[in-house]
mmCIF file of C-alpha atoms in Angstrom:
data_model
loop_
_atom_site.group_PDB
_atom_site.id
_atom_site.type_symbol
_atom_site.label_atom_id
_atom_site.label_comp_id
_atom_site.label_asym_id
_atom_site.label_seq_id
_atom_site.Cartn_x
_atom_site.Cartn_y
_atom_site.Cartn_z
ATOM 1 C CA MET A 1 90.344 72.370 99.198
ATOM 2 C CA THR A 2 87.715 74.914 100.100
ATOM 3 C CA PHE A 3 87.707 76.534 103.510
ATOM 4 C CA ASP A 4 85.511 79.108 105.038
ATOM 5 C CA LEU A 5 87.291 82.371 105.764
ATOM 6 C CA THR A 6 85.478 85.063 107.726
ATOM 7 C CA PHE A 7 86.256 88.592 106.652
ATOM 8 C CA ILE A 8 86.336 90.541 109.896
ATOM 9 C CA GLY A 9 86.616 94.032 108.381
ATOM 10 C CA HIS A 10 88.590 95.992 105.807
ATOM 11 C CA ILE A 11 91.641 98.226 105.479
ATOM 12 C CA GLU A 12 91.455 101.874 104.377
ATOM 13 C CA THR A 13 94.554 103.104 102.535
ATOM 14 C CA PRO A 14 95.241 105.948 100.056
ATOM 15 C CA PHE A 15 95.920 103.375 97.294
ATOM 16 C CA GLN A 16 93.189 103.043 94.649
ATOM 17 C CA SER A 17 95.125 100.897 92.144
ATOM 18 C CA LEU A 18 97.776 98.179 92.399
ATOM 19 C CA GLY A 19 100.256 100.535 90.707
ATOM 20 C CA ASP A 20 99.882 102.966 93.628
ATOM 21 C CA CYS A 21 100.726 100.354 96.289
ATOM 22 C CA PRO A 22 104.268 100.291 97.688
ATOM 23 C CA ASN A 23 106.123 96.957 97.530
ATOM 24 C CA ASN A 24 106.166 96.567 101.305
ATOM 25 C CA VAL A 25 104.921 98.065 104.529
ATOM 26 C CA GLN A 26 106.626 101.373 105.377
ATOM 27 C CA ALA A 27 106.897 102.494 109.010
ATOM 28 C CA ASP A 28 106.816 106.158 107.932
ATOM 29 C CA GLY A 29 104.138 105.669 105.254
ATOM 30 C CA PRO A 30 100.721 107.333 105.075
ATOM 31 C CA ARG A 31 98.052 106.903 107.745
ATOM 32 C CA CYS A 32 95.752 103.905 107.261
ATOM 33 C CA ASP A 33 92.749 102.603 109.191
ATOM 34 C CA ILE A 34 92.138 98.948 109.977
ATOM 35 C CA VAL A 35 88.352 98.874 110.331
ATOM 36 C CA LEU A 36 86.672 96.020 112.202
ATOM 37 C CA GLY A 37 83.146 94.953 111.280
ATOM 38 C CA SER A 38 80.628 95.819 114.025
ATOM 39 C CA ARG A 39 80.378 92.205 115.161
ATOM 40 C CA PHE A 40 84.161 91.927 115.599
ATOM 41 C CA ALA A 41 85.093 95.303 117.154
ATOM 42 C CA GLN A 42 84.815 93.921 120.711
ATOM 43 C CA GLY A 43 87.728 91.608 119.842
ATOM 44 C CA LEU A 44 90.074 94.639 120.064
ATOM 45 C CA LEU A 45 89.680 94.763 123.872
ATOM 46 C CA GLY A 46 93.133 94.962 125.465
ATOM 47 C CA LEU A 47 95.082 96.228 122.425
ATOM 48 C CA GLU A 48 96.935 99.439 123.229
ATOM 49 C CA THR A 49 98.452 102.453 121.490
ATOM 50 C CA GLY A 50 102.141 101.858 120.794
ATOM 51 C CA GLN A 51 101.727 98.087 120.599
ATOM 52 C CA THR A 52 103.016 96.261 117.502
ATOM 53 C CA ILE A 53 100.505 93.993 115.776
ATOM 54 C CA LEU A 54 100.627 91.448 112.976
ATOM 55 C CA VAL A 55 97.815 92.109 110.493
ATOM 56 C CA LEU A 56 96.688 89.363 108.085
ATOM 57 C CA TYR A 57 94.712 90.322 104.970
ATOM 58 C CA TRP A 58 93.498 88.806 101.721
ATOM 59 C CA LEU A 59 95.018 89.886 98.391
ATOM 60 C CA GLU A 60 92.748 89.893 95.334
ATOM 61 C CA GLY A 61 93.578 89.373 91.670
ATOM 62 C CA VAL A 62 96.902 87.626 92.074
ATOM 63 C CA ASP A 63 98.447 84.666 90.224
ATOM 64 C CA ARG A 64 98.526 81.702 92.625
ATOM 65 C CA ASN A 65 100.691 79.456 90.413
ATOM 66 C CA LEU A 66 103.940 81.438 90.076
ATOM 67 C CA LEU A 67 106.318 79.283 92.143
ATOM 68 C CA ILE A 68 109.446 80.904 90.672
ATOM 69 C CA GLN A 69 109.506 84.697 90.310
ATOM 70 C CA HIS A 70 111.787 87.676 89.840
ATOM 71 C CA ARG A 71 111.942 90.086 92.780
ATOM 72 C CA GLY A 72 109.894 93.219 92.111
ATOM 73 C CA GLY A 73 108.962 91.738 88.711
ATOM 74 C CA ARG A 74 112.365 92.788 87.304
ATOM 75 C CA SER A 75 113.393 90.226 84.707
ATOM 76 C CA ASP A 76 117.100 91.022 85.221
ATOM 77 C CA SER A 77 117.003 89.898 88.873
ATOM 78 C CA ILE A 78 117.962 86.411 90.061
ATOM 79 C CA PRO A 79 114.902 84.094 90.036
ATOM 80 C CA ARG A 80 113.681 83.020 93.464
ATOM 81 C CA GLY A 81 111.048 80.737 94.895
ATOM 82 C CA VAL A 82 107.801 82.352 96.013
ATOM 83 C CA PHE A 83 108.524 81.363 99.641
ATOM 84 C CA ALA A 84 111.758 83.392 99.529
ATOM 85 C CA LEU A 85 109.802 86.479 98.397
ATOM 86 C CA ARG A 86 107.108 88.761 99.849
ATOM 87 C CA SER A 87 105.383 88.870 96.430
ATOM 88 C CA PRO A 88 101.546 89.049 96.501
ATOM 89 C CA HIS A 89 101.500 86.270 93.877
ATOM 90 C CA ARG A 90 101.511 83.120 96.047
ATOM 91 C CA PRO A 91 99.535 79.875 96.455
ATOM 92 C CA ASN A 92 97.579 81.404 99.351
ATOM 93 C CA PRO A 93 97.320 85.174 98.907
ATOM 94 C CA ILE A 94 97.420 85.999 102.611
ATOM 95 C CA ALA A 95 99.556 89.061 103.349
ATOM 96 C CA ALA A 96 101.120 89.793 106.737
ATOM 97 C CA ALA A 97 102.107 93.279 107.922
ATOM 98 C CA ARG A 98 103.742 94.230 111.202
ATOM 99 C CA VAL A 99 102.664 97.752 112.190
ATOM 100 C CA GLN A 100 102.452 99.865 115.322
ATOM 101 C CA ILE A 101 99.105 101.074 116.701
ATOM 102 C CA GLU A 102 98.843 104.894 116.707
ATOM 103 C CA ALA A 103 95.287 104.982 118.128
ATOM 104 C CA ILE A 104 92.150 102.871 118.505
ATOM 105 C CA THR A 105 88.711 104.498 118.276
ATOM 106 C CA ASP A 106 85.276 103.063 117.458
ATOM 107 C CA GLY A 107 86.509 99.781 116.015
ATOM 108 C CA ARG A 108 89.228 101.507 113.974
ATOM 109 C CA VAL A 109 92.892 100.742 114.532
ATOM 110 C CA LYS A 110 95.003 103.628 113.203
ATOM 111 C CA VAL A 111 98.423 102.674 111.813
ATOM 112 C CA ARG A 112 100.895 103.854 109.148
ATOM 113 C CA GLY A 113 102.237 102.533 105.894
ATOM 114 C CA MET A 114 100.081 99.540 104.921
ATOM 115 C CA ASP A 115 100.964 98.352 101.396
ATOM 116 C CA CYS A 116 97.551 97.227 100.128
ATOM 117 C CA LEU A 117 94.651 98.566 98.095
ATOM 118 C CA ASN A 118 91.952 100.626 99.756
ATOM 119 C CA GLY A 119 89.136 98.264 100.794
ATOM 120 C CA THR A 120 91.366 95.188 101.200
ATOM 121 C CA ARG A 121 89.625 92.528 103.263
ATOM 122 C CA LEU A 122 90.875 91.855 106.769
ATOM 123 C CA LEU A 123 91.460 88.326 108.131
ATOM 124 C CA ASP A 124 93.132 88.731 111.518
ATOM 125 C CA ILE A 125 95.016 90.921 113.977
ATOM 126 C CA LYS A 126 97.436 89.359 116.488
ATOM 127 C CA PRO A 127 99.789 90.916 119.024
ATOM 128 C CA ASP A 128 103.306 90.697 117.602
ATOM 129 C CA THR A 129 105.840 88.405 119.214
ATOM 130 C CA LYS A 130 109.587 88.982 119.391
ATOM 131 C CA MET B 1 82.333 83.436 102.516
ATOM 132 C CA THR B 2 84.088 80.403 101.131
ATOM 133 C CA PHE B 3 87.583 80.712 99.717
ATOM 134 C CA ASP B 4 89.906 78.216 98.260
ATOM 135 C CA LEU B 5 93.016 77.651 100.345
ATOM 136 C CA THR B 6 95.796 75.488 98.949
ATOM 137 C CA PHE B 7 97.591 73.371 101.493
ATOM 138 C CA ILE B 8 101.222 73.455 100.385
ATOM 139 C CA GLY B 9 102.555 70.864 102.822
ATOM 140 C CA HIS B 10 102.512 69.973 106.507
ATOM 141 C CA ILE B 11 104.486 70.501 109.712
ATOM 142 C CA GLU B 12 106.119 67.652 111.637
ATOM 143 C CA THR B 13 106.365 68.261 115.388
ATOM 144 C CA PRO B 14 106.706 65.975 118.449
ATOM 145 C CA PHE B 15 103.173 66.985 119.590
ATOM 146 C CA GLN B 16 100.478 64.319 119.120
ATOM 147 C CA SER B 17 97.701 65.986 121.151
ATOM 148 C CA LEU B 18 96.657 69.603 121.818
ATOM 149 C CA GLY B 19 97.628 69.118 125.477
ATOM 150 C CA ASP B 20 101.228 68.475 124.410
ATOM 151 C CA CYS B 21 101.510 71.715 122.399
ATOM 152 C CA PRO B 22 103.255 74.694 124.030
ATOM 153 C CA ASN B 23 101.301 77.974 124.136
ATOM 154 C CA ASN B 24 103.722 79.714 121.777
ATOM 155 C CA VAL B 25 106.713 79.196 119.545
ATOM 156 C CA GLN B 26 109.931 78.592 121.519
ATOM 157 C CA ALA B 27 113.291 79.468 119.977
ATOM 158 C CA ASP B 28 114.990 76.695 121.963
ATOM 159 C CA GLY B 29 112.173 74.171 121.495
ATOM 160 C CA PRO B 30 112.404 70.740 119.835
ATOM 161 C CA ARG B 31 113.388 70.233 116.201
ATOM 162 C CA CYS B 32 110.496 70.385 113.722
ATOM 163 C CA ASP B 33 110.294 69.928 109.957
ATOM 164 C CA ILE B 34 108.246 72.118 107.650
ATOM 165 C CA VAL B 35 107.599 69.752 104.740
ATOM 166 C CA LEU B 36 106.606 71.131 101.340
ATOM 167 C CA GLY B 37 104.443 69.083 99.004
ATOM 168 C CA SER B 38 106.381 67.890 95.939
ATOM 169 C CA ARG B 39 104.686 70.442 93.684
ATOM 170 C CA PHE B 40 105.662 73.334 95.974
ATOM 171 C CA ALA B 41 109.238 72.438 97.012
ATOM 172 C CA GLN B 42 110.737 74.496 94.164
ATOM 173 C CA GLY B 43 109.235 77.582 95.820
ATOM 174 C CA LEU B 44 111.957 77.347 98.512
ATOM 175 C CA LEU B 45 114.636 78.475 96.012
ATOM 176 C CA GLY B 46 116.667 81.286 97.563
ATOM 177 C CA LEU B 47 115.828 80.638 101.227
ATOM 178 C CA GLU B 48 118.981 80.181 103.307
ATOM 179 C CA THR B 49 120.122 78.622 106.561
ATOM 180 C CA GLY B 50 120.049 81.213 109.347
ATOM 181 C CA GLN B 51 117.286 83.241 107.718
ATOM 182 C CA THR B 52 114.169 84.063 109.765
ATOM 183 C CA ILE B 53 110.859 83.130 108.154
ATOM 184 C CA LEU B 54 107.200 83.734 108.920
ATOM 185 C CA VAL B 55 105.266 80.453 108.681
ATOM 186 C CA LEU B 56 101.461 80.484 108.271
ATOM 187 C CA TYR B 57 99.472 77.343 109.120
ATOM 188 C CA TRP B 58 95.895 76.224 109.618
ATOM 189 C CA LEU B 59 94.624 75.286 113.078
ATOM 190 C CA GLU B 60 91.974 72.560 113.315
ATOM 191 C CA GLY B 61 89.240 72.021 115.881
ATOM 192 C CA VAL B 62 89.092 75.537 117.301
ATOM 193 C CA ASP B 63 86.145 77.715 118.356
ATOM 194 C CA ARG B 64 85.844 80.551 115.831
ATOM 195 C CA ASN B 65 83.268 82.576 117.806
ATOM 196 C CA LEU B 66 85.107 83.389 121.045
ATOM 197 C CA LEU B 67 85.645 87.140 120.646
ATOM 198 C CA ILE B 68 86.408 87.679 124.357
ATOM 199 C CA GLN B 69 88.726 85.182 126.078
ATOM 200 C CA HIS B 70 90.927 84.678 129.115
ATOM 201 C CA ARG B 71 94.659 84.410 128.387
ATOM 202 C CA GLY B 72 95.836 80.808 128.539
ATOM 203 C CA GLY B 73 92.253 79.757 129.363
ATOM 204 C CA ARG B 74 92.747 80.871 133.004
ATOM 205 C CA SER B 75 89.402 82.154 134.279
ATOM 206 C CA ASP B 76 91.129 84.380 136.883
ATOM 207 C CA SER B 77 92.941 86.416 134.201
ATOM 208 C CA ILE B 78 91.618 89.709 132.819
ATOM 209 C CA PRO B 79 89.350 89.094 129.796
ATOM 210 C CA ARG B 80 90.755 90.275 126.477
ATOM 211 C CA GLY B 81 89.615 90.498 122.886
ATOM 212 C CA VAL B 82 90.756 87.735 120.569
ATOM 213 C CA PHE B 83 92.801 90.240 118.528
ATOM 214 C CA ALA B 84 94.834 91.092 121.651
ATOM 215 C CA LEU B 85 95.669 87.401 122.155
ATOM 216 C CA ARG B 86 97.617 84.712 120.277
ATOM 217 C CA SER B 87 94.904 82.157 121.138
ATOM 218 C CA PRO B 88 94.199 79.473 118.486
ATOM 219 C CA HIS B 89 90.475 80.189 118.933
ATOM 220 C CA ARG B 90 89.869 83.005 116.437
ATOM 221 C CA PRO B 91 87.523 83.879 113.546
ATOM 222 C CA ASN B 92 90.151 82.711 111.035
ATOM 223 C CA PRO B 93 92.332 79.994 112.574
ATOM 224 C CA ILE B 94 95.519 80.986 110.757
ATOM 225 C CA ALA B 95 98.575 80.791 112.993
ATOM 226 C CA ALA B 96 101.814 82.694 112.358
ATOM 227 C CA ALA B 97 105.216 81.629 113.690
ATOM 228 C CA ARG B 98 108.540 83.398 113.253
ATOM 229 C CA VAL B 99 111.368 80.833 113.255
ATOM 230 C CA GLN B 100 114.955 80.570 112.053
ATOM 231 C CA ILE B 101 115.971 78.093 109.352
ATOM 232 C CA GLU B 102 118.490 75.506 110.639
ATOM 233 C CA ALA B 103 118.757 73.606 107.336
ATOM 234 C CA ILE B 104 116.887 72.963 104.077
ATOM 235 C CA THR B 105 117.052 69.524 102.433
ATOM 236 C CA ASP B 106 114.740 67.802 99.940
ATOM 237 C CA GLY B 107 111.785 70.131 100.414
ATOM 238 C CA ARG B 108 112.130 70.104 104.205
ATOM 239 C CA VAL B 109 112.822 73.267 106.154
ATOM 240 C CA LYS B 110 114.307 72.368 109.538
ATOM 241 C CA VAL B 111 113.462 74.736 112.403
ATOM 242 C CA ARG B 112 112.940 74.623 116.188
ATOM 243 C CA GLY B 113 110.061 75.096 118.557
ATOM 244 C CA MET B 114 106.879 75.150 116.476
ATOM 245 C CA ASP B 115 103.804 75.123 118.753
ATOM 246 C CA CYS B 116 101.379 73.048 116.684
ATOM 247 C CA LEU B 117 100.195 69.451 116.368
ATOM 248 C CA ASN B 118 102.146 66.988 114.268
ATOM 249 C CA GLY B 119 100.647 66.980 110.759
ATOM 250 C CA THR B 120 99.371 70.578 110.896
ATOM 251 C CA ARG B 121 98.623 71.858 107.421
ATOM 252 C CA LEU B 122 100.922 74.501 105.941
ATOM 253 C CA LEU B 123 99.620 77.636 104.173
ATOM 254 C CA ASP B 124 102.648 79.823 103.485
ATOM 255 C CA ILE B 125 106.290 80.662 104.182
ATOM 256 C CA LYS B 126 107.548 84.258 103.775
ATOM 257 C CA PRO B 127 110.904 85.847 104.521
ATOM 258 C CA ASP B 128 110.536 87.810 107.757
ATOM 259 C CA THR B 129 110.710 91.593 107.697
ATOM 260 C CA LYS B 130 112.052 93.844 110.450
#
């Protein structure tokens, strides 16, 4: 089924190839910017430095049909279902990262340790819940 | 931009109208079933009772253009940006709920306290991260 997703911005990371990307978000990783498109920047009103957010983003170039996989792609690991893994290869390649806001300026949310390619397209930001 | 989302199943809750739905997930809420389509049930392999998962699902009938909103729809509250709220009205109506698995049987993941309508379409399940 086809649905209309609105890309609301992009994510700037130091990672220029998939091989550079870490397997998961790292709290002490490099600085990254979550950049809202000009139309969407007003939607940041009320977010604050120190707050934890859930960031949703769209992963490109993945295999959407791998229902059983090996963790980290290691063939000697126990096979698991895709829904028991954080693998980017999933029926809907929507990634979710929980990160803490270090600063917000001019439609840019500064965080650390995103795990995605530079230029990854942004779908949503939500305040984190416990 | 139009993207192809694959609905992998649905969520069974006691809520038959939007007015019945609680504002957020409730750990002690009513029992709900996350039901995988037959093609996708094998993707649950390795998930365990007691584990916390992040569930992504698609919200219908929302306003995708409300960038500034009042929390809980109360006009006397301070206006906030959509990305500082968990409101269902957002540019991409993808909801995220963190819930604990109570049991898994026959492609059904039993949890408590989902906040969505009965029959809500399921996009993804991921193991939760700290």
